[in-house]
XYZ file of C-alpha atoms in Angstrom:
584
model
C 63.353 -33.130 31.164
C 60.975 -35.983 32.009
C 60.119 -36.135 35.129
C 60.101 -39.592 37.540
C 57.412 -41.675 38.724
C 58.658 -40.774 41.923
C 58.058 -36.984 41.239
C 54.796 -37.549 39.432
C 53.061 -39.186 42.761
C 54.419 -36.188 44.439
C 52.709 -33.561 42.232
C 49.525 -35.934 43.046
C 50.298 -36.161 46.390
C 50.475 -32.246 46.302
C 47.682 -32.058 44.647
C 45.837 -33.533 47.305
C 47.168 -31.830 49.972
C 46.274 -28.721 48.699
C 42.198 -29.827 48.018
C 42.435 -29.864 44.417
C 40.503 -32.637 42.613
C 40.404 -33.079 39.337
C 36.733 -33.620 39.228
C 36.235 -34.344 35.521
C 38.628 -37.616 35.485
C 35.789 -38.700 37.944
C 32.751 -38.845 37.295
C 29.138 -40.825 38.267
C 25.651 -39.850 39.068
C 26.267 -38.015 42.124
C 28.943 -35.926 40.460
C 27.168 -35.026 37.092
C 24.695 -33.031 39.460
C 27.081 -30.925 41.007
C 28.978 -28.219 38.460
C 32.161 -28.019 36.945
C 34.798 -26.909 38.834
C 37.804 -27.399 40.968
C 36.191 -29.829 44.139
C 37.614 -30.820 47.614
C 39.795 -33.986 47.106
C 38.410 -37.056 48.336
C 40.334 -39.417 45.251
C 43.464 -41.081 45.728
C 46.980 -39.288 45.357
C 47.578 -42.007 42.688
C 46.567 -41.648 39.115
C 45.916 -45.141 38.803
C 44.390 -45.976 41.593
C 40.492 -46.781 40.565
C 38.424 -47.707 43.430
C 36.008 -50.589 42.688
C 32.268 -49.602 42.370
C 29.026 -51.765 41.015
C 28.658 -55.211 39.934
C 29.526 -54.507 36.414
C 32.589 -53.446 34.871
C 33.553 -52.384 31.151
C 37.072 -51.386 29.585
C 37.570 -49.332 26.308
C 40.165 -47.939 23.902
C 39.041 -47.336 20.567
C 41.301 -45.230 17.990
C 44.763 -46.955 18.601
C 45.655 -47.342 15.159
C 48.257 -49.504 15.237
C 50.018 -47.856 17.673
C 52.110 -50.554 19.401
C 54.865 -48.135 21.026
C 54.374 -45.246 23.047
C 53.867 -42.220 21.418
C 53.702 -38.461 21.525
C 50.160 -37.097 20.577
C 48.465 -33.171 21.065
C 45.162 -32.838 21.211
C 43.926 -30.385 18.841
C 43.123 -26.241 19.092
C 40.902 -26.314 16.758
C 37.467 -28.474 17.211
C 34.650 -26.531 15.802
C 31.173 -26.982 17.161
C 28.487 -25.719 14.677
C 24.226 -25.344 15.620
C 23.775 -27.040 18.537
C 26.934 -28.939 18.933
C 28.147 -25.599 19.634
C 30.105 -25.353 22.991
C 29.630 -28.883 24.434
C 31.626 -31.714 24.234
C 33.352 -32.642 22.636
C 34.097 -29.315 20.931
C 35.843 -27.950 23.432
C 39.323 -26.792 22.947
C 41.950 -25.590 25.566
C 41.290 -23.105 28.638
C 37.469 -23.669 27.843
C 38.217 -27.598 28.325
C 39.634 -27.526 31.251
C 36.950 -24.734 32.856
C 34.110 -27.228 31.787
C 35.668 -30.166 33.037
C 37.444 -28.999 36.281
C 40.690 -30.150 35.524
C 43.706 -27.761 37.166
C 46.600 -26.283 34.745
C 49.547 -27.470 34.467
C 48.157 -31.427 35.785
C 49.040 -34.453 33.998
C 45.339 -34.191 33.312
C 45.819 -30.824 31.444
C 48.420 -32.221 28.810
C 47.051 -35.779 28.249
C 43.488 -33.682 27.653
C 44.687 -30.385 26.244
C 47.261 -29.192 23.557
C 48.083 -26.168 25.915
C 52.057 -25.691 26.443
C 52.625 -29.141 24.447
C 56.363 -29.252 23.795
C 57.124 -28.157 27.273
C 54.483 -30.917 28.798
C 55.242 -33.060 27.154
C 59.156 -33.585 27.801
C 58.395 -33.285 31.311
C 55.609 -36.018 31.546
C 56.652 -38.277 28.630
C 55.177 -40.746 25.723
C 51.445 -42.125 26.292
C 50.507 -45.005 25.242
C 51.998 -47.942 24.150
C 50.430 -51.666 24.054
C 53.069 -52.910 26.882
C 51.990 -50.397 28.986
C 48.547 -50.668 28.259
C 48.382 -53.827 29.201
C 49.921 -53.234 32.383
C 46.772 -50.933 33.293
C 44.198 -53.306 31.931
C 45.532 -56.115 34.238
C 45.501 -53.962 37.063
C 42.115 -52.999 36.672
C 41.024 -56.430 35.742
C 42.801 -57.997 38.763
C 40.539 -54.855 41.142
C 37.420 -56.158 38.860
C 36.972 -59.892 38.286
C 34.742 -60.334 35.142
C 34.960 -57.121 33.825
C 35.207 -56.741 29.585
C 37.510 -54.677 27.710
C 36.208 -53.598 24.250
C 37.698 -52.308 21.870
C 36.077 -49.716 19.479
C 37.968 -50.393 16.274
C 40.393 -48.267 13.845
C 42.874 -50.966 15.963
C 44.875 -52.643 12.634
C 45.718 -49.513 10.677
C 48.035 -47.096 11.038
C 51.497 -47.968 11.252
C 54.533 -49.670 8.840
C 53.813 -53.138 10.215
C 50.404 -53.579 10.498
C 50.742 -52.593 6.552
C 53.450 -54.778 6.055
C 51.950 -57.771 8.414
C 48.018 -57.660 6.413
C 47.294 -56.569 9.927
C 48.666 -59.516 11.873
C 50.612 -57.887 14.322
C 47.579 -56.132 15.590
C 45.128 -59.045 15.674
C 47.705 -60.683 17.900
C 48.227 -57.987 20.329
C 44.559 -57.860 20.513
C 44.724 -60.828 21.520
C 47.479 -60.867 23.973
C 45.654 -57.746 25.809
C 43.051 -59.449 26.286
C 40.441 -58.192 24.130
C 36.899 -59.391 24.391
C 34.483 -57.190 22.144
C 35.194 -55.237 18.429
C 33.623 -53.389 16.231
C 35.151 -51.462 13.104
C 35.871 -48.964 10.639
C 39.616 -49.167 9.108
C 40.013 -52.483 9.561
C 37.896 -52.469 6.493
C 40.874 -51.466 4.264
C 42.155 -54.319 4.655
C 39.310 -55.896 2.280
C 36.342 -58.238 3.042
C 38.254 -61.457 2.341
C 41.195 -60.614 5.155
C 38.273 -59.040 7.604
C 36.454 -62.413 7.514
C 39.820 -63.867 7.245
C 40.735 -62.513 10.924
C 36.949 -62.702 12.459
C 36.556 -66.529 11.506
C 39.817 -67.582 12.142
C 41.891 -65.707 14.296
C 39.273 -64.301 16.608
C 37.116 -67.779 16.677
C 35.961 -68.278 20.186
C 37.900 -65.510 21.831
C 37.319 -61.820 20.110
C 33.227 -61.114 19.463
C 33.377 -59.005 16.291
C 29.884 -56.435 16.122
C 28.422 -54.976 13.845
C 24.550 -54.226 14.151
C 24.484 -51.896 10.742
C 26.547 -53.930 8.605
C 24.095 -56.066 5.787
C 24.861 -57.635 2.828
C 23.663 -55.843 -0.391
C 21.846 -58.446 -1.798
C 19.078 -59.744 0.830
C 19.831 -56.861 4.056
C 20.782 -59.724 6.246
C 23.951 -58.853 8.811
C 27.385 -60.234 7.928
C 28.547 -60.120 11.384
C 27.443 -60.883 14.947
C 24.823 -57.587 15.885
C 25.767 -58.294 19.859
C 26.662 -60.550 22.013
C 25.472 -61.479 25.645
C 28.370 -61.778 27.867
C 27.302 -62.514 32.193
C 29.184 -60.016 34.397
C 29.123 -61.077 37.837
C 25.920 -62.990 37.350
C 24.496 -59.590 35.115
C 23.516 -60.937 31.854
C 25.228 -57.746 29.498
C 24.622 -56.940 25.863
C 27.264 -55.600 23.912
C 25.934 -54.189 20.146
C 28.438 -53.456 17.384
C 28.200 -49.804 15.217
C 30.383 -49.640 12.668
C 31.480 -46.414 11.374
C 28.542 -45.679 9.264
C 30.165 -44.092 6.284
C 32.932 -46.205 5.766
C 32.025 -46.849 1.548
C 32.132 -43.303 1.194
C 34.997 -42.375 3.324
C 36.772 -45.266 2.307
C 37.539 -47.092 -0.992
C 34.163 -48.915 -1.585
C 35.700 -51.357 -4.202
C 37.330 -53.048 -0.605
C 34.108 -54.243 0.587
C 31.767 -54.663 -2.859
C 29.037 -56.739 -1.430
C 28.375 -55.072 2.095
C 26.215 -51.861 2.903
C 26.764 -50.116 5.993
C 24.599 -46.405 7.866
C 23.208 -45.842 10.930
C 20.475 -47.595 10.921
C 18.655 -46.156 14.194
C 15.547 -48.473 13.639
C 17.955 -51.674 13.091
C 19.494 -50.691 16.297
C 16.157 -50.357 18.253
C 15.314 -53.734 17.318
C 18.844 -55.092 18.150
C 18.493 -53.240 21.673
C 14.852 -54.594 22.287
C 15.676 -58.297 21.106
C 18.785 -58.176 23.655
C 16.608 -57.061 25.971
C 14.328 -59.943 25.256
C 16.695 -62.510 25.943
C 17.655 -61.148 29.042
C 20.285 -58.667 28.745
C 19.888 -56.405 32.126
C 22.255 -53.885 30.116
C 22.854 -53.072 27.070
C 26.173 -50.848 25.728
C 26.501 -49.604 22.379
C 30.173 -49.856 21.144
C 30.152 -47.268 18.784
C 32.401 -46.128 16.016
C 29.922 -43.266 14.648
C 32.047 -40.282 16.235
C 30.759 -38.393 19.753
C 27.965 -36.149 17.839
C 26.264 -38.995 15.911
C 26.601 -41.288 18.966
C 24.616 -38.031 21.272
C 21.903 -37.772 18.254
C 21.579 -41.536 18.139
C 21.331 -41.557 22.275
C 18.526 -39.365 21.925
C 16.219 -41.264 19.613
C 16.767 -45.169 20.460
C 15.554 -45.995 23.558
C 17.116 -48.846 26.032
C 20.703 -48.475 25.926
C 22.528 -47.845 28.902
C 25.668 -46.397 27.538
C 27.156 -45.628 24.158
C 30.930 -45.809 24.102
C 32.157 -44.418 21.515
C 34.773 -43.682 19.518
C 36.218 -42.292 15.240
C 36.562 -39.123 16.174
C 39.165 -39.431 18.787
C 37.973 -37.248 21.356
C 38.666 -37.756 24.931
C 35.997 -36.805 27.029
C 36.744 -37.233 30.792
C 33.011 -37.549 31.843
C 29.844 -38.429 29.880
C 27.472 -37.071 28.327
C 24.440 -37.822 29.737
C 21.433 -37.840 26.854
C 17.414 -37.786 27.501
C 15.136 -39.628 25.478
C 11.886 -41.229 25.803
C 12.772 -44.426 27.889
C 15.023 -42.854 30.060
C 18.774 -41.803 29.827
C 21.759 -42.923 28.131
C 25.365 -42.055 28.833
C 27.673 -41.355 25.732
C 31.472 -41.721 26.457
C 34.733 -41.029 23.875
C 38.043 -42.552 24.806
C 40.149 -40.759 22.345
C 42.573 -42.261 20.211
C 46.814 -43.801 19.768
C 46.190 -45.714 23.423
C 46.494 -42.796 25.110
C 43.825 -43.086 27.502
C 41.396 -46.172 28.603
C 38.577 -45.907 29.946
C 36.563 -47.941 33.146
C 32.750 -47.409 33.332
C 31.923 -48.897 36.609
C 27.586 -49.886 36.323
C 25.875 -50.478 39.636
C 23.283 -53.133 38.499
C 20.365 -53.965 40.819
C 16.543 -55.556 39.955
C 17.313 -55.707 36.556
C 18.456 -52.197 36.112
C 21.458 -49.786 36.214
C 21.053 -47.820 39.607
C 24.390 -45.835 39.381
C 27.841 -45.751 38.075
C 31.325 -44.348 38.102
C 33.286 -43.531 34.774
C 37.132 -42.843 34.742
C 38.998 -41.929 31.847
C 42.700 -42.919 32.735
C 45.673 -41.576 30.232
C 48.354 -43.788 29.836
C 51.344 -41.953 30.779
C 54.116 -44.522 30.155
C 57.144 -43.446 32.561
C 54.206 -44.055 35.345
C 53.323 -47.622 33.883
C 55.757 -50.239 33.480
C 55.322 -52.172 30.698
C 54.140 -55.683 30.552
C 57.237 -57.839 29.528
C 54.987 -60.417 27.780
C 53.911 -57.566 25.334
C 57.325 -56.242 25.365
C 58.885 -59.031 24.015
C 56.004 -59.538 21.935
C 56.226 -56.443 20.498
C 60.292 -56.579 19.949
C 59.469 -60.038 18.107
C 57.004 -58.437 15.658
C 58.995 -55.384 14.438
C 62.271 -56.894 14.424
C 62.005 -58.295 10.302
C 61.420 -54.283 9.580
C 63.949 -52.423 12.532
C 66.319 -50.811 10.120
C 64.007 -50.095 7.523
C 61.563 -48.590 10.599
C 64.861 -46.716 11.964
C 65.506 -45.047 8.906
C 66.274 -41.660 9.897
C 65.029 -39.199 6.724
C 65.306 -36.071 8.260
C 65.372 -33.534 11.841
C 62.233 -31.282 12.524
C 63.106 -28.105 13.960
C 59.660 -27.825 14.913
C 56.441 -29.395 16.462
C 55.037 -32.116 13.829
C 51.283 -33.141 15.083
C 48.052 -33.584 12.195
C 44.984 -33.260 14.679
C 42.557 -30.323 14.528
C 40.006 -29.395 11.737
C 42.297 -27.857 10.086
C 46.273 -28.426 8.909
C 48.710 -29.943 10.958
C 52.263 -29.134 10.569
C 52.782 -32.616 9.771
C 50.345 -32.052 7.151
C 51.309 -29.006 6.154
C 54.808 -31.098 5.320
C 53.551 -33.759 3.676
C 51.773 -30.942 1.752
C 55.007 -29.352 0.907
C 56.404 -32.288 -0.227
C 53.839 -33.286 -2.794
C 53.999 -29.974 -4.328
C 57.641 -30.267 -4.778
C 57.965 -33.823 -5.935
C 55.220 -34.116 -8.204
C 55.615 -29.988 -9.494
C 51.785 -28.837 -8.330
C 50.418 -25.521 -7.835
C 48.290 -27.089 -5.036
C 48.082 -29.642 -3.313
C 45.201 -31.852 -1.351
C 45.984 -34.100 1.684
C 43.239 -36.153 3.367
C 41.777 -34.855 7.104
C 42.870 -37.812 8.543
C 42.855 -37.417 12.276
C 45.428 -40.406 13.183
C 49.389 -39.746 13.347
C 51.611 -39.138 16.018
C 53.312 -36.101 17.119
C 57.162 -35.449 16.934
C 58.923 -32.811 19.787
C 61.415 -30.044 17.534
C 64.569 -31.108 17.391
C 63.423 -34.944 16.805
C 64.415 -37.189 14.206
C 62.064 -38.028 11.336
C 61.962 -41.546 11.438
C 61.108 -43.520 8.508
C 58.611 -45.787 11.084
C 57.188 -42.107 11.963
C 56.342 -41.020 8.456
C 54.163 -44.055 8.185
C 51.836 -43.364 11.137
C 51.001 -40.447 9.006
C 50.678 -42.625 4.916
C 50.404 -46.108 6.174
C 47.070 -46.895 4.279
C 46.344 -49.808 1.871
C 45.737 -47.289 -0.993
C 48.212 -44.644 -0.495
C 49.090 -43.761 -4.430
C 50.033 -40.188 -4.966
C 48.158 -38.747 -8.319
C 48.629 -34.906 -10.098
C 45.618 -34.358 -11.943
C 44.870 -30.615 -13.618
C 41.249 -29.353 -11.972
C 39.292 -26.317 -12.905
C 38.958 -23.427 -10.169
C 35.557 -24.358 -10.055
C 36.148 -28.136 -9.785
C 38.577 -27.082 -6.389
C 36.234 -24.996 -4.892
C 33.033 -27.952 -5.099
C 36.059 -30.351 -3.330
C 36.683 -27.845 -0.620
C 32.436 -27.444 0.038
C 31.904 -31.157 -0.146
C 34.444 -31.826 2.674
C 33.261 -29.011 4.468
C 29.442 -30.711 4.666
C 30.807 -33.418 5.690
C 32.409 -31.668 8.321
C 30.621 -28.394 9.781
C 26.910 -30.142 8.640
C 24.244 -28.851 11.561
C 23.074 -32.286 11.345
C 25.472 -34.707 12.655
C 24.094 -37.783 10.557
C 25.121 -35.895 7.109
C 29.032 -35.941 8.790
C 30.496 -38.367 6.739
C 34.322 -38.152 7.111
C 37.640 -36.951 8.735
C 38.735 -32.926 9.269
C 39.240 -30.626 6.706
C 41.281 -31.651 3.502
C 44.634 -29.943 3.807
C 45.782 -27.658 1.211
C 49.109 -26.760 -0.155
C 49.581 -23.481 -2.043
C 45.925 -22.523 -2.303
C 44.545 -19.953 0.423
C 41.288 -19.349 1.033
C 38.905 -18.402 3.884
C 35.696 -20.466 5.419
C 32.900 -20.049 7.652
C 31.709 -23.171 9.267
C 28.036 -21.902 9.963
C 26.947 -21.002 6.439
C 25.562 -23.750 3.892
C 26.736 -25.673 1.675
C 28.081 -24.239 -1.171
C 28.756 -20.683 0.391
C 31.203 -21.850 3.072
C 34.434 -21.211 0.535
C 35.601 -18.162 -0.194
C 38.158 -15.734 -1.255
C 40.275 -18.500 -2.669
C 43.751 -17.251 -4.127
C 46.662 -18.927 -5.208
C 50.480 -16.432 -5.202
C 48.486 -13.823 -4.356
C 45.588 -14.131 -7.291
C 42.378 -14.840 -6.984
C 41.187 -18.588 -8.167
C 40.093 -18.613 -11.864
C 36.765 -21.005 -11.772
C 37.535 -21.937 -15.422
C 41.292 -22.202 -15.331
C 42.984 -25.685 -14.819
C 45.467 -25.720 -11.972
C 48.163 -28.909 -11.614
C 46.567 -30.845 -8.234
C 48.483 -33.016 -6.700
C 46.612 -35.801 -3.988
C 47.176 -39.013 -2.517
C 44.693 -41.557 -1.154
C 41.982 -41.857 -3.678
C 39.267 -43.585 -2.747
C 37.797 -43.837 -6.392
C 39.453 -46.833 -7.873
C 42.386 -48.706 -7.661
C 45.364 -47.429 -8.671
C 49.013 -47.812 -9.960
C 51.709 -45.550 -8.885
C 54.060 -44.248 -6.130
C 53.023 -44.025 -2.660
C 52.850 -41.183 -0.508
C 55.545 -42.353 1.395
C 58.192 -42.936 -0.802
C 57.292 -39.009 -2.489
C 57.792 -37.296 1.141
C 60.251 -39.473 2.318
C 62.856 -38.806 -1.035
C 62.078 -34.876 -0.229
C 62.723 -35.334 3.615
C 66.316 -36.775 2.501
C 66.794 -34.450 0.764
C 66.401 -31.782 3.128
C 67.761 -33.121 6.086
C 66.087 -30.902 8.688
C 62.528 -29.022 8.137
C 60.986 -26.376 9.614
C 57.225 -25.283 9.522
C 57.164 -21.741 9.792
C 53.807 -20.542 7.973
C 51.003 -23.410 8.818
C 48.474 -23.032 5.776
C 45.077 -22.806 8.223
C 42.216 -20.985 5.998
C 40.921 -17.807 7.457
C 38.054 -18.886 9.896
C 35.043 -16.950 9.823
C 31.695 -16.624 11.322
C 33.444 -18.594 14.453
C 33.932 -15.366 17.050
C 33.519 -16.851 20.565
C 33.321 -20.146 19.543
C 34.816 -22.149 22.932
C 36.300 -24.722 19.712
C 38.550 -22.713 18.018
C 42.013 -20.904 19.608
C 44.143 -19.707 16.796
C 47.842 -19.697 17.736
């Protein structure tokens, strides 16, 4: 049963009572010195009650794709951290999350951060998220801090039936009807370059700064959009640079945006940082879409930036990471993903630099928010063309449907199911994708629901024959991208998911000797043997076909409930100890 906002403040107010502060939704530079832990209260009894600090003030969500309603979402169990990204944020899973960070069992905190005890959690503390309530919280906070900027770090338009359906255009106007002031992006580039520069020249004109530092045009290097803009905070001239997600022509269909070249571009990004610097800026933030390892790699070797915050890889991080380099230190933040959480980095500027600051990373329970009835109705408006096609119900789960992790989802592990059926593979491949809701057992399967898991702009299913061999060099190439020592070389998503095939990995070896043991009913994988491979998503060329949707959604009628008894996770080797991984 959910509980009321009347009994949530209580378990706060108990919490306080009892001394109990949940130390890592807190944090500044008098906290990061003291260790992790459960501390004596001195915060309010009231989640959302964010006590002013500094003279500057930022907002950030990043990773909402297209999320308009609230939503059920668990964070994953598995979030491998390989070389040195071993054992720190944000590859941190469970019990060994809430040890680093402080944060009590059993909390509010604990479920919005945690997967532990999910289905239970979750029907007692409800949906997160949610643009209505969202903006609820953003007002708040901007009414506590006058001038303060909310950024948003971009996968915003993608990821749900209507922002398909709508080119977008139901996101780009809830953007700006929260209030948005800064973007920068990465799936928004499915969309194609005309309809990005579309939205950026048009729509946006005058009231959303779109940045992008590391975006240049093939032909001369010169930027295609904005690299930062200046905005004055309380008299504190601030610099807000754009990072793109770096590998978006390799993760993502490159025939969508021809004519532009995108990477990291750490020495474009020093000059970006010193020229803002030049004209005045007193601080500079990164809005980042490179994912929390690149951004703490990055931190380290350009110099000047206050804070990165960050986003892609939808981790939510309840204090930052604070990185040395050779001018100084920079925070790095990640404000995970489906509005589920927003964060407020509080900057106390004085003489021209950042003396101290507060960060909070607020989830946004929705039964303790009400919603904003301008958004509401907004909201209603927009998906009311589509509500019985959205309402659809296809099918009951009998049990937990979530995708995130490095590894399968049972929501993947259906969709999995369903291609191998429908299309009559042996085996079948479905994208690491880390976006797509969650759905409690004994929910419907919503037609609207099956989207936020397909709802791409190139979402063609395809059964092609492959050689053993041929397999195996797909399952190492996604695994570099992945489980690569050096964050720069990570290139895309989670793990592929796999269908019918098992087969065992270990993260820590190279590439090209993380696959093994790969066997398909119970034989081993013939390297020179063609196997029927079914797929959807390709990001090679344009193609004709059925989409993904339609294939699961005809076998989810079919069926009328589903159940995922055996998830299809590879044996994990080489991993023992590793504070990222809890099997289940």
């Amino acid at each position: 049963m959910t509980i009321s906002r009347r009994e949530f403040l209580q378990m706060l107010a108990v919490a306080s009572v009892s001394g109990i502060h949940l130390a890592g939704c807190e944090s500044g530079s008098d906290t990061q010195k003291q260790p992790a832990g459960i501390k004596p209260n001195k915060a309010p009894s009231n989640l959302y009650e964010v006590p002013a600090f500094g003279n500057v003030s930022l907002m950030h969500y990043t990773d909402c794709h297209a999320q308009l309603l609230p939503v059920y979402f668990r964070e994953p169990n598995i979030n491998l951290g390989i070389g040195d990204m071993r054992g720190r944020p944000p590859h941190l899973v469970g019990e060994a999350f809430l040890k680093h960070f402080g944060i009590a069992p059993g909390t509010p905190q604990a479920h919005a951060f945690t997967y532990l005890n999910f289905v239970e959690a979750a029907r007692r503390f409800g949906k997160v998220g949610g643009f209505a309530h969202l903006k609820t919280l953003v007002d708040k906070i901007r009414d506590q801090r006058p001038g303060s900027l909310l950024l948003d770090g971009g996968d915003t338009w993608q990821g749900s039936a209507t922002s398909l359906w709508t080119n977008a255009q139901d996101m780009v106007d809830a953007q700006l009807l929260l209030g948005v002031d800064v973007m920068t992006p990465h799936w928004e580039m499915t969309f194609g370059a005309d309809r990005v520069r579309e939205i950026v020249e048009k729509d946006f004109a005058g009231k959303i700064a779109f940045v992008a530092q590391n975006i240049v045009d093939n032909d001369w290097g010169e930027g295609v959009f904005d690299p930062y803009v200046i905005r004055e905070i309380n008299g504190v001239p601030t610099a807000i640079i754009g990072q793109a997600f770096p590998y978006t022509p390799i993760a993502n269909p490159r025939y969508m945006v021809p004519d532009w070249s995108f990477g990291i571009r750490d020495e474009r990004m020093q000059e970006m940082v010193d020229k803002a610097r030049g004209e005045g800026a007193q601080v500079v933030i990164v809005l980042s879409h490179n994912g929390m390892d690149v951004d703490i790699k990055m931190a380290s070797r350009v110099t000047g930036i206050d804070a990165i915050m960050g986003g892609h890889t939808h981790d939510a991080i309840p204090r930052p990471t604070i990185v040395e380099n050779t001018g100084g230190k920079t925070l790095v933040t990640n404000a995970g993903s489906n509005g589920k959480f927003l964060a407020v980095l509080d900057l106390d500027v004085k003489n021209g630099k950042v003396r101290d600051f507060r960060y909070h990373l607020l989830p946004v329970f929705a039964n303790m928010l009400k919603p904003d009835p301008e958004m509401s109705a907004y909201i209603e408006k927009v998906r009311a063309p589509y509500k019985d096609k959205l309402e659809e119900q296809l099918a009951v789960t009998d049990s937990l449907l979530y995708r995130r992790g490095n590894f399968n989802g049972t929501f993947d592990q259906l969709i999995c199911d369903a291609l191998m059926e429908e299309m009559g593979a042996q085996i079948a491949f479905s994208p690491g994708f880390r976006w797509g809701v969650s759905l409690l057992p004994g929910s419907p399967i919503t037609f609207d629901d099956l989207m936020t898991q397909t709802a791409i702009t190139y979402p063609t299913a395809t059964l092609n024959n492959m050689t053993g061999a041929r397999i195996k060099e797909i399952l190492e190439d996604v695994a570099d991208n992945l489980f690569n020592k050096d964050p720069y070389y990570q290139q895309g998503g989670d793990m592929v998911r796999v269908g019918g095939l098992k087969y065992a990995i270990d993260p820590t070896a190279d590439i090209g000797h993380r696959i093994t043991a790969m066997e398909l009913d119970g034989e081993p994988l013939d390297a020179n043997k063609e196997y029927a491979v079914a797929g959807w998503a390709s990001v090679a060329q344009p193609l004709e076909g059925r989409p993904i949707w339609d294939v699961v959604a005809t076998w989810l009628r079919d069926r009328k409930t589903v159940t995922v008894n055996n998830l299809n996770v590879p044996k994990i080797q080489g991993v023992d100890g590793n504070p990222g991984l809890a099997l289940l």
